Short mmCIF file of C-alpha atoms in Angstrom, two decimals:
data_model
loop_
_atom_site.label_atom_id
_atom_site.label_comp_id
_atom_site.label_asym_id
_atom_site.label_seq_id
_atom_site.Cartn_x
_atom_site.Cartn_y
_atom_site.Cartn_z
CA UNK A 1 -52.75 -43.63 28.79
CA UNK A 2 -53.32 -40.91 26.62
CA UNK A 3 -57.35 -39.27 26.74
CA UNK A 4 -59.25 -39.22 23.23
CA UNK A 5 -58.61 -35.54 22.40
CA UNK A 6 -62.50 -35.65 21.88
CA UNK A 7 -62.85 -36.48 25.83
CA UNK A 8 -59.83 -33.91 26.23
CA UNK A 9 -61.61 -30.92 27.03
CA UNK A 10 -64.12 -32.46 29.47
CA UNK A 11 -62.02 -34.22 31.40
CA UNK A 12 -59.32 -31.01 31.71
CA UNK A 13 -62.74 -28.87 32.74
CA UNK A 14 -63.72 -31.66 35.05
CA UNK A 15 -59.91 -31.67 36.51
CA UNK A 16 -59.27 -28.55 36.80
CA UNK A 17 -62.91 -28.29 38.50
CA UNK A 18 -61.91 -30.73 41.18
CA UNK A 19 -58.36 -28.82 42.12
CA UNK A 20 -60.09 -25.29 42.68
CA UNK A 21 -57.72 -24.19 45.14
CA UNK A 22 -54.47 -25.67 42.73
CA UNK A 23 -55.83 -24.01 39.90
CA UNK A 24 -56.21 -20.28 41.83
CA UNK A 25 -52.98 -21.04 42.82
CA UNK A 26 -51.55 -21.55 39.78
CA UNK A 27 -52.81 -18.67 38.25
CA UNK A 28 -52.24 -16.37 40.96
CA UNK A 29 -48.54 -17.82 41.03
CA UNK A 30 -48.10 -17.07 37.17
CA UNK A 31 -49.91 -14.12 36.78
CA UNK A 32 -48.01 -12.56 39.66
CA UNK A 33 -44.29 -14.26 38.54
CA UNK A 34 -44.90 -12.69 34.86
CA UNK A 35 -46.47 -9.07 36.54
CA UNK A 36 -43.06 -9.29 38.60
CA UNK A 37 -41.41 -9.91 35.43
CA UNK A 38 -42.37 -7.12 33.78
CA UNK A 39 -40.75 -5.32 36.53
CA UNK A 40 -37.52 -6.87 36.58
CA UNK A 41 -36.66 -6.97 33.32
CA UNK A 42 -33.75 -4.77 31.96
CA UNK A 43 -35.42 -2.29 29.41
CA UNK A 44 -33.46 -1.01 27.81
CA UNK A 45 -33.81 2.73 25.76
CA UNK A 46 -32.28 3.18 22.69
CA UNK A 47 -31.19 6.67 20.92
CA UNK A 48 -29.37 6.55 17.17
CA UNK A 49 -27.56 8.82 14.90
CA UNK A 50 -27.60 8.88 11.23
CA UNK A 51 -24.70 9.14 9.13
CA UNK A 52 -24.85 10.61 5.68
CA UNK A 53 -22.08 9.23 3.55
CA UNK A 54 -21.29 12.70 1.38
CA UNK A 55 -19.15 11.34 -1.48
CA UNK A 56 -20.49 12.96 -4.60
CA UNK A 57 -19.68 16.50 -4.01
CA UNK A 58 -18.94 19.09 -6.47
CA UNK A 59 -15.37 19.25 -5.72
CA UNK A 60 -14.67 15.40 -7.14
CA UNK A 61 -15.72 16.19 -11.21
CA UNK A 62 -13.84 19.27 -10.45
CA UNK A 63 -10.03 17.85 -9.39
CA UNK A 64 -10.86 14.46 -11.20
CA UNK A 65 -7.29 13.17 -12.67
CA UNK A 66 -5.67 15.91 -10.29
CA UNK A 67 -6.38 14.40 -7.18
CA UNK A 68 -7.63 11.40 -5.48
CA UNK A 69 -9.84 11.73 -2.31
CA UNK A 70 -9.23 9.65 0.80
CA UNK A 71 -12.38 6.90 0.10
CA UNK A 72 -13.14 4.13 3.02
CA UNK A 73 -14.58 0.88 1.56
CA UNK A 74 -17.21 -0.83 3.87
CA UNK A 75 -18.10 2.33 5.49
CA UNK A 76 -20.17 0.45 7.78
CA UNK A 77 -17.83 -2.20 8.97
CA UNK A 78 -15.29 0.70 9.24
CA UNK A 79 -17.10 2.78 11.13
CA UNK A 80 -17.63 -0.37 13.56
CA UNK A 81 -14.33 -0.76 13.92
CA UNK A 82 -13.54 2.60 14.30
CA UNK A 83 -16.02 3.75 17.38
CA UNK A 84 -14.91 0.37 18.57
CA UNK A 85 -10.83 1.25 18.61
CA UNK A 86 -9.50 1.94 22.08
CA UNK A 87 -8.93 5.30 21.31
CA UNK A 88 -12.31 6.36 20.94
CA UNK A 89 -14.19 3.94 22.66
CA UNK A 90 -11.53 5.07 26.22
CA UNK A 91 -12.99 8.85 25.63
CA UNK A 92 -16.26 7.98 25.23
CA UNK A 93 -15.52 5.75 28.78
CA UNK A 94 -13.72 8.67 30.55
CA UNK A 95 -15.92 11.49 29.19
CA UNK A 96 -17.21 13.40 32.69
CA UNK A 97 -20.39 14.63 31.09
CA UNK A 98 -21.66 10.82 30.76
CA UNK A 99 -20.58 9.43 33.68
CA UNK A 100 -19.59 11.77 35.91
CA UNK A 101 -16.80 14.00 37.09
CA UNK A 102 -14.54 11.19 38.40
CA UNK A 103 -15.04 8.82 35.05
CA UNK A 104 -11.66 9.15 34.29
CA UNK A 105 -10.08 8.31 37.72
CA UNK A 106 -11.49 4.95 38.09
CA UNK A 107 -9.69 1.98 38.10
CA UNK A 108 -8.54 -0.54 35.37
CA UNK A 109 -10.41 -3.00 35.94
CA UNK A 110 -13.95 -0.66 36.14
CA UNK A 111 -12.69 1.12 32.78
CA UNK A 112 -12.05 -2.21 31.01
CA UNK A 113 -15.31 -3.48 32.45
CA UNK A 114 -16.99 0.17 30.90
CA UNK A 115 -15.58 -0.45 27.76
CA UNK A 116 -16.67 -4.09 27.21
CA UNK A 117 -20.33 -2.47 27.78
CA UNK A 118 -19.83 0.04 25.81
CA UNK A 119 -18.59 -1.96 22.79
CA UNK A 120 -21.21 -4.47 23.55
CA UNK A 121 -24.33 -1.78 22.90
CA UNK A 122 -22.50 0.50 20.41
CA UNK A 123 -24.11 -0.99 16.93
CA UNK A 124 -23.53 0.27 12.93
CA UNK A 125 -26.40 -0.44 10.80
CA UNK A 126 -26.16 0.05 7.39
CA UNK A 127 -28.93 1.93 5.37
CA UNK A 128 -28.53 2.30 2.04
CA UNK A 129 -25.66 3.31 0.00
CA UNK A 130 -25.33 6.59 1.43
CA UNK A 131 -26.44 6.53 4.91
CA UNK A 132 -25.66 3.93 7.83
CA UNK A 133 -26.90 4.67 11.67
CA UNK A 134 -24.41 4.83 15.17
CA UNK A 135 -26.92 3.34 17.84
CA UNK A 136 -26.79 2.60 21.88
CA UNK A 137 -28.85 0.80 24.34
CA UNK A 138 -28.57 1.94 28.05
CA UNK A 139 -31.51 0.93 30.66
CA UNK A 140 -30.97 4.84 31.26
CA UNK A 141 -32.71 7.18 28.35
CA UNK A 142 -30.08 10.28 29.03
CA UNK A 143 -27.24 7.97 28.91
CA UNK A 144 -28.25 6.47 25.46
CA UNK A 145 -29.08 9.84 24.32
CA UNK A 146 -25.21 11.13 25.35
CA UNK A 147 -23.42 8.22 24.19
CA UNK A 148 -24.58 8.16 20.53
CA UNK A 149 -24.26 11.84 20.48
CA UNK A 150 -21.04 11.29 21.42
CA UNK A 151 -20.22 8.52 19.69
CA UNK A 152 -21.39 10.33 16.11
CA UNK A 153 -19.35 13.20 16.51
CA UNK A 154 -16.31 11.35 18.19
CA UNK A 155 -16.40 9.54 15.05
CA UNK A 156 -17.18 12.33 12.50
CA UNK A 157 -13.73 13.86 14.07
CA UNK A 158 -11.71 11.05 14.34
CA UNK A 159 -12.35 9.98 10.40
CA UNK A 160 -11.38 13.09 9.50
CA UNK A 161 -8.51 13.38 11.57
CA UNK A 162 -7.35 9.85 10.04
CA UNK A 163 -8.42 11.72 6.53
CA UNK A 164 -6.11 14.09 7.47
CA UNK A 165 -3.22 11.97 8.40
CA UNK A 166 -3.23 9.52 5.99
CA UNK A 167 -3.23 12.07 3.20
CA UNK A 168 -0.26 14.21 5.09
CA UNK A 169 1.83 10.68 5.57
CA UNK A 170 1.13 9.86 2.03
CA UNK A 171 2.38 13.05 0.64
CA UNK A 172 5.50 13.10 3.19
CA UNK A 173 6.03 9.54 1.60
CA UNK A 174 6.13 10.35 -1.60
CA UNK A 175 8.21 13.50 -1.20
CA UNK A 176 10.76 11.26 0.45
CA UNK A 177 10.90 9.20 -2.53
CA UNK A 178 11.05 12.02 -5.07
CA UNK A 179 13.92 12.82 -3.03
CA UNK A 180 15.80 9.65 -2.95
CA UNK A 181 15.17 9.14 -6.70
CA UNK A 182 16.66 13.06 -7.43
CA UNK A 183 19.59 11.69 -5.86
CA UNK A 184 19.92 8.63 -7.56
CA UNK A 185 19.16 10.31 -10.80
CA UNK A 186 22.26 12.87 -10.11
CA UNK A 187 23.90 9.82 -8.99
CA UNK A 188 23.62 7.91 -12.52
CA UNK A 189 24.13 11.23 -14.63
CA UNK A 190 27.48 12.07 -12.81
CA UNK A 191 28.35 8.12 -13.61
CA UNK A 192 27.91 8.75 -17.39
CA UNK A 193 29.27 11.96 -17.38
CA UNK A 194 32.07 10.51 -16.17
CA UNK A 195 32.34 7.27 -18.21
CA UNK A 196 32.07 9.55 -21.33
CA UNK A 197 34.77 11.80 -20.16
CA UNK A 198 37.24 8.91 -20.01
CA UNK A 199 36.03 7.02 -22.91
CA UNK A 200 36.71 9.15 -25.83
CA UNK A 201 36.24 6.43 -28.21
CA UNK A 202 33.14 7.60 -29.53
CA UNK A 203 30.60 5.31 -30.73
CA UNK A 204 30.27 2.20 -32.74
CA UNK A 205 29.40 3.70 -36.01
CA UNK A 206 31.92 6.33 -35.88
CA UNK A 207 34.45 3.57 -35.41
CA UNK A 208 33.63 1.18 -38.30
CA UNK A 209 33.03 4.31 -40.98
CA UNK A 210 36.40 5.12 -39.47
CA UNK A 211 37.72 1.57 -40.33
CA UNK A 212 35.72 1.22 -43.44
CA UNK A 213 37.55 4.51 -44.96
CA UNK A 214 40.58 2.79 -44.18
CA UNK A 215 40.27 -0.05 -45.49
CA UNK A 216 39.18 1.69 -48.76
CA UNK A 217 42.11 4.18 -48.67
CA UNK A 218 44.54 0.79 -48.38
CA UNK A 219 43.57 -0.95 -50.84
CA UNK A 220 43.66 2.01 -53.29
CA UNK A 221 46.99 2.18 -52.00
CA UNK A 222 47.68 -1.20 -52.69
CA UNK A 223 46.47 -0.53 -56.23
CA UNK A 224 48.56 1.80 -56.93
CA UNK A 225 51.79 0.05 -55.78
CA UNK A 226 51.04 -2.35 -58.11
CA UNK A 227 50.65 -0.32 -60.92
CA UNK A 228 53.62 1.40 -59.75
CA UNK A 229 55.41 -1.74 -59.91
CA UNK A 230 54.15 -2.49 -63.15
CA UNK A 231 55.89 0.86 -64.80
CA UNK A 232 58.83 0.23 -62.98
CA UNK A 233 59.46 -3.19 -64.38
CA UNK A 234 58.12 -1.85 -67.96
CA UNK A 235 60.88 1.31 -67.53
CA UNK A 236 63.47 -1.09 -66.50
CA UNK A 237 63.32 -3.39 -69.72
CA UNK A 238 63.12 -0.23 -71.39
CA UNK A 239 66.36 1.01 -70.43
CA UNK A 240 67.90 -2.15 -70.84
CA UNK A 241 67.38 -1.65 -74.53
CA UNK A 242 68.58 1.51 -75.26
CA UNK A 243 72.53 2.82 -75.46
CA UNK A 244 73.84 5.26 -72.76
CA UNK A 245 75.40 6.94 -75.61
CA UNK A 246 75.59 8.10 -79.07
CA UNK A 247 78.00 9.62 -81.99
CA UNK A 248 77.07 13.06 -82.80
CA UNK A 249 79.25 13.59 -87.07
CA UNK A 250 79.28 16.95 -89.23
CA UNK A 251 77.64 15.05 -92.18
CA UNK A 252 73.84 14.44 -92.88
CA UNK A 253 74.09 11.06 -91.25
CA UNK A 254 74.34 13.23 -88.17
CA UNK A 255 70.84 14.33 -88.54
CA UNK A 256 70.27 10.75 -89.18
CA UNK A 257 70.96 9.66 -86.21
CA UNK A 258 69.12 12.47 -84.13
CA UNK A 259 65.86 11.60 -85.73
CA UNK A 260 66.24 8.46 -85.25
CA UNK A 261 67.14 9.08 -81.53
CA UNK A 262 64.38 11.54 -81.80
CA UNK A 263 61.80 8.88 -83.04
CA UNK A 264 62.68 6.44 -80.68
CA UNK A 265 62.09 8.90 -77.83
CA UNK A 266 58.91 9.75 -79.50
CA UNK A 267 57.48 6.48 -79.48
CA UNK A 268 58.33 5.78 -76.30
CA UNK A 269 56.06 8.74 -74.54
CA UNK A 270 53.42 7.75 -76.94
CA UNK A 271 53.19 4.44 -74.97
CA UNK A 272 52.37 6.31 -72.12
CA UNK A 273 50.76 9.92 -73.26
CA UNK A 274 48.08 10.45 -75.75
CA UNK A 275 50.07 13.28 -78.84
CA UNK A 276 48.65 16.13 -77.05
CA UNK A 277 51.34 16.09 -74.27
CA UNK A 278 53.33 18.60 -73.90
CA UNK A 279 56.93 16.34 -74.68
CA UNK A 280 55.20 14.78 -77.51
CA UNK A 281 54.08 17.81 -79.27
CA UNK A 282 58.15 19.37 -78.79
CA UNK A 283 59.54 16.17 -80.37
CA UNK A 284 57.81 16.42 -83.06
CA UNK A 285 58.46 19.54 -83.79
CA UNK A 286 62.29 18.81 -83.34
CA UNK A 287 61.95 16.51 -85.57
CA UNK A 288 60.50 18.13 -88.80
CA UNK A 289 63.46 20.76 -87.52
CA UNK A 290 65.93 18.02 -88.36
CA UNK A 291 64.18 16.78 -91.41
CA UNK A 292 64.14 20.19 -92.84
CA UNK A 293 67.55 20.67 -92.43
CA UNK A 294 68.91 16.70 -93.54
CA UNK A 295 66.61 17.57 -96.85
CA UNK A 296 69.16 21.22 -97.41
CA UNK A 297 71.87 19.08 -96.84
CA UNK A 298 71.41 16.74 -99.48
CA UNK A 299 69.67 20.18 -101.63
CA UNK A 300 73.04 21.78 -101.13
CA UNK A 301 74.97 18.33 -102.70
CA UNK A 302 76.84 17.79 -99.70
CA UNK A 303 78.57 14.45 -99.66
CA UNK A 304 77.20 11.48 -97.76
CA UNK A 305 80.33 10.04 -95.71
CA UNK A 306 80.21 8.20 -92.63
CA UNK A 307 82.86 10.40 -90.41
CA UNK A 308 83.20 9.73 -86.93
CA UNK A 309 81.51 11.98 -84.85
CA UNK A 310 81.17 13.37 -81.08
CA UNK A 311 80.24 10.83 -78.70
CA UNK A 312 77.23 12.37 -76.29
CA UNK A 313 74.94 11.18 -73.97
CA UNK A 314 71.83 9.20 -74.96
CA UNK A 315 68.97 11.95 -73.86
CA UNK A 316 66.70 8.84 -74.50
CA UNK A 317 68.24 7.05 -72.43
CA UNK A 318 68.21 9.52 -69.85
CA UNK A 319 64.17 10.58 -69.90
CA UNK A 320 63.79 6.88 -69.02
CA UNK A 321 66.25 6.40 -66.26
CA UNK A 322 64.98 9.40 -64.98
CA UNK A 323 61.47 8.30 -65.23
CA UNK A 324 62.66 4.67 -63.38
CA UNK A 325 63.89 6.90 -60.95
CA UNK A 326 60.47 9.10 -60.03
CA UNK A 327 58.86 5.63 -60.11
CA UNK A 328 61.12 3.65 -57.79
CA UNK A 329 60.81 6.83 -55.41
CA UNK A 330 56.54 6.86 -55.70
CA UNK A 331 56.96 3.31 -55.12
CA UNK A 332 58.38 3.64 -51.86
CA UNK A 333 56.38 6.80 -51.03
CA UNK A 334 53.52 4.49 -51.60
CA UNK A 335 55.02 1.56 -49.35
CA UNK A 336 55.25 4.32 -46.93
CA UNK A 337 51.65 4.78 -46.78
CA UNK A 338 50.58 1.40 -46.93
CA UNK A 339 52.66 0.55 -43.44
CA UNK A 340 50.88 3.56 -41.92
CA UNK A 341 47.21 2.45 -43.41
CA UNK A 342 48.00 -1.03 -41.63
CA UNK A 343 49.02 0.70 -38.50
CA UNK A 344 46.24 2.84 -38.27
CA UNK A 345 44.00 -0.35 -38.73
CA UNK A 346 45.18 -2.31 -36.35
CA UNK A 347 44.81 0.44 -34.05
CA UNK A 348 41.46 1.17 -35.56
CA UNK A 349 40.53 -2.29 -34.41
CA UNK A 350 41.60 -2.21 -31.18
CA UNK A 351 39.54 0.80 -30.84
CA UNK A 352 36.60 -1.11 -31.84
CA UNK A 353 37.40 -3.58 -29.16
CA UNK A 354 37.27 -1.02 -26.79
CA UNK A 355 34.24 0.42 -27.89
CA UNK A 356 32.65 -2.56 -27.74
CA UNK A 357 33.80 -3.15 -24.65
CA UNK A 358 32.25 -0.05 -23.25
CA UNK A 359 28.72 -0.66 -25.14
CA UNK A 360 27.48 -2.98 -22.10
CA UNK A 361 28.50 -0.51 -19.59
CA UNK A 362 27.10 2.22 -21.31
CA UNK A 363 24.03 0.56 -22.33
CA UNK A 364 23.46 -0.06 -18.42
CA UNK A 365 24.57 3.58 -17.37
CA UNK A 366 22.18 4.80 -19.66
CA UNK A 367 19.94 2.61 -18.78
CA UNK A 368 19.24 2.79 -15.28
CA UNK A 369 19.79 6.75 -15.65
CA UNK A 370 16.64 6.14 -18.42
CA UNK A 371 14.77 4.29 -15.51
CA UNK A 372 15.11 6.43 -12.83
CA UNK A 373 14.18 9.64 -14.41
CA UNK A 374 11.09 8.03 -15.50
CA UNK A 375 10.25 6.72 -12.07
CA UNK A 376 11.15 10.38 -11.32
CA UNK A 377 9.43 12.00 -13.49
CA UNK A 378 5.85 10.01 -12.32
CA UNK A 379 6.93 10.51 -8.62
CA UNK A 380 6.71 14.51 -9.35
CA UNK A 381 3.24 14.20 -10.86
CA UNK A 382 2.24 11.76 -7.82
CA UNK A 383 3.87 14.36 -5.19
CA UNK A 384 1.33 17.15 -6.64
CA UNK A 385 -1.51 14.87 -6.64
CA UNK A 386 -0.57 13.94 -3.03
CA UNK A 387 -0.41 17.61 -2.44
CA UNK A 388 -3.49 18.71 -3.99
CA UNK A 389 -4.97 15.77 -2.33
CA UNK A 390 -3.69 16.83 1.45
CA UNK A 391 -5.70 20.10 0.59
CA UNK A 392 -8.70 18.66 -0.18
CA UNK A 393 -8.43 16.59 3.40
CA UNK A 394 -7.08 19.67 5.10
CA UNK A 395 -10.01 21.76 3.55
CA UNK A 396 -12.80 19.37 4.53
CA UNK A 397 -13.29 18.15 0.78
CA UNK A 398 -13.63 14.91 -1.17
CA UNK A 399 -15.20 11.99 1.15
CA UNK A 400 -17.04 13.52 4.09
CA UNK A 401 -19.38 12.61 7.16
CA UNK A 402 -22.27 14.23 7.86
CA UNK A 403 -25.28 13.82 10.64
CA UNK A 404 -28.40 13.88 8.55
CA UNK A 405 -30.31 12.99 11.96
CA UNK A 406 -29.38 14.17 15.48
CA UNK A 407 -29.38 11.88 18.46
CA UNK A 408 -33.16 12.16 19.55
CA UNK A 409 -33.76 11.43 23.69
CA UNK A 410 -35.62 8.04 23.85
CA UNK A 411 -39.26 7.94 25.30
CA UNK A 412 -40.14 4.52 25.47
CA UNK A 413 -37.88 1.48 25.94
CA UNK A 414 -36.72 -0.57 23.16
CA UNK A 415 -38.13 -4.59 22.72
CA UNK A 416 -41.15 -6.03 25.29
CA UNK A 417 -42.31 -3.29 27.02
CA UNK A 418 -44.24 -3.14 30.27
CA UNK A 419 -47.76 -3.51 29.06
CA UNK A 420 -46.97 -6.48 27.06
CA UNK A 421 -45.71 -8.06 30.24
CA UNK A 422 -49.27 -7.41 32.12
CA UNK A 423 -51.18 -8.50 29.45
CA UNK A 424 -48.92 -11.70 29.23
CA UNK A 425 -49.04 -12.28 32.49
CA UNK A 426 -52.56 -12.31 32.85
CA UNK A 427 -53.67 -14.34 30.22
CA UNK A 428 -51.09 -16.90 31.01
CA UNK A 429 -52.43 -17.18 34.37
CA UNK A 430 -55.83 -17.85 32.99
CA UNK A 431 -54.03 -20.43 30.54
CA UNK A 432 -51.53 -22.24 32.97
CA UNK A 433 -53.99 -24.54 35.43
CA UNK A 434 -55.88 -25.74 31.91
CA UNK A 435 -52.51 -26.30 29.95
CA UNK A 436 -50.76 -27.84 33.03
CA UNK A 437 -53.77 -30.38 33.72
CA UNK A 438 -54.08 -31.09 29.73
CA UNK A 439 -50.13 -31.98 29.73
CA UNK A 440 -50.69 -34.22 32.90
CA UNK A 441 -53.48 -36.09 31.25
CA UNK A 442 -51.83 -37.04 28.44
CA UNK A 443 -48.90 -39.36 30.69
CA UNK A 444 -51.32 -39.86 33.60
CA UNK A 445 -51.77 -43.75 33.36
CA UNK A 446 -55.44 -44.20 34.52
CA UNK A 447 -58.30 -45.02 32.62
CA UNK A 448 -60.67 -41.47 32.24
CA UNK A 449 -62.82 -43.04 29.54
CA UNK A 450 -64.56 -45.93 27.60
CA UNK A 451 -62.98 -45.64 24.87
CA UNK A 452 -59.50 -46.17 25.91
CA UNK A 453 -60.30 -49.42 26.34
CA UNK A 454 -62.39 -49.96 23.44
CA UNK A 455 -59.65 -48.41 20.58
CA UNK A 456 -56.60 -49.28 22.52
CA UNK A 457 -57.43 -52.46 24.54
CA UNK A 458 -59.86 -54.04 22.43
CA UNK A 459 -62.29 -54.68 25.30
CA UNK A 460 -65.71 -54.04 25.58
CA UNK A 461 -67.37 -51.71 28.19
CA UNK A 462 -70.84 -52.78 29.08
CA UNK A 463 -72.08 -50.20 30.79
CA UNK A 464 -70.43 -47.11 32.46
CA UNK A 465 -71.46 -45.96 36.14
CA UNK A 466 -71.90 -42.13 36.36
CA UNK A 467 -70.47 -40.01 39.39
CA UNK A 468 -72.81 -39.32 41.82
CA UNK A 469 -72.83 -37.05 44.67
CA UNK A 470 -74.43 -36.76 47.55
CA UNK A 471 -76.11 -33.14 49.21
CA UNK A 472 -73.93 -32.45 51.48
CA UNK A 473 -70.86 -32.55 48.81
CA UNK A 474 -72.76 -30.81 46.71
CA UNK A 475 -73.08 -28.25 49.20
CA UNK A 476 -69.26 -28.00 50.30
CA UNK A 477 -68.50 -28.13 46.36
CA UNK A 478 -71.02 -24.87 45.78
CA UNK A 479 -69.40 -22.61 48.79
CA UNK A 480 -65.89 -23.96 47.52
CA UNK A 481 -66.33 -22.50 43.51
CA UNK A 482 -67.68 -19.26 45.52
CA UNK A 483 -65.27 -18.77 47.81
CA UNK A 484 -62.21 -19.92 44.94
CA UNK A 485 -64.30 -17.26 42.37
CA UNK A 486 -64.13 -14.80 44.86
CA UNK A 487 -60.78 -14.74 45.48
CA UNK A 488 -60.07 -15.34 41.60
CA UNK A 489 -61.83 -11.80 41.54
CA UNK A 490 -59.73 -10.15 44.13
CA UNK A 491 -56.75 -11.72 42.28
CA UNK A 492 -57.39 -10.11 39.12
CA UNK A 493 -58.26 -6.95 40.60
CA UNK A 494 -55.54 -6.85 42.39
CA UNK A 495 -53.35 -7.59 39.46
CA UNK A 496 -54.90 -4.99 37.66
CA UNK A 497 -54.04 -2.44 40.06
CA UNK A 498 -50.39 -3.32 40.22
CA UNK A 499 -50.40 -3.57 36.41
CA UNK A 500 -51.99 -0.09 35.79
CA UNK A 501 -49.43 1.62 38.55
CA UNK A 502 -46.70 -0.01 36.44
CA UNK A 503 -47.53 1.27 33.37
CA UNK A 504 -48.39 4.91 35.13
CA UNK A 505 -45.33 4.94 36.39
CA UNK A 506 -46.80 4.84 40.21
CA UNK A 507 -44.42 1.61 40.90
CA UNK A 508 -41.89 0.56 39.26
#
């Protein structure tokens, strides 16, 4: 039955007073146990190196657009992964300055255990945007100092080497791509050149222009042929109306016959030509002369008789016949030209079909060449930027890591100190008996106070008898208290002596 809180302090003191030897034993065991734990506690010393991330040096604005500096995102995590990498962690595990001369000759099992221990105790902590620390914990301050220093050194060396390798690999890759596309571009140009040399049909525009010209010329020739055919029909009709022969006599009638023939011929010419045409002018002069001759014959009193004359060829008939022959010859010429135009049109149509058939292949070849050339030009620019970037990394420019604070030799262990164990042991030893008794009182089923009966069991208590000790019991209790007190003082003095010796390094 739990003791009421108001009665708990007095009951605890009474129980401790009644069990002085047990309380002394608990004090000694707890206090010296905590002190022993302080001696056995695995104290670890921490040494750390602060790294500065230099990503805003003067090279960056000067080379902007011309080079790409190698960057590392989430730098603290990247640093942790790099230091945990096999290549770096084994260099530390096999370092003879840290682990002795036989560090490189240990067995595989011991090496794996050492690597696991290094990975467990190496820690990378970010400190703002431009700093992070590399720390190492070890039971030996010298080892913590050496490993922290070595880890920072290897991190910077490995980072610089990886930057150089990365930029070099990027340059080599782009350079290979440039050479590959150079070969592809040359092959595309050769295919286009061979295609143009084998296909001399010209462009579609040239073929269309030629086709239009031929059609126009064909239409013009057909119109000319139609005109000539109409003219031939007219001349043929005129020829049917003319007499191929005429009679020429010695009288005035002969003049009239000639005048009539020339007038008829003049009328025919006027149907085709203007009055200024040379043949018309000559005929008019001839007519004028014949009329004068006829007038003189009449004036001289020559009798007008119908005499038989000489039969001669009609010049008008011969002229019309000559014109008809020329027209028919022109019709044949135009017909030949029309057939030639039609043949050329057929050939040009076939050429047009070939040109259209070649357009797709020409477009594909041109597109391949243009795409390859565009990619090739872009890769050339990228290769030059990669070359400059590679030189930047070789020269140590761009993103760099610098040691801002070197590793310091740790003078004190990290975590709880021995002095804390010493102070805590003394207080815990003193508090342990009282705390233990207070806990036991809360689970003790016995009734120790009248309030327990009255409040919890509702049983009225009429009278409470006090504890009475005999004089002998009082003397015995006094002697025990004195002896326990002396032993407690001796235990405290011994505890303090051991604690001070431990703090001063005499015991450790």
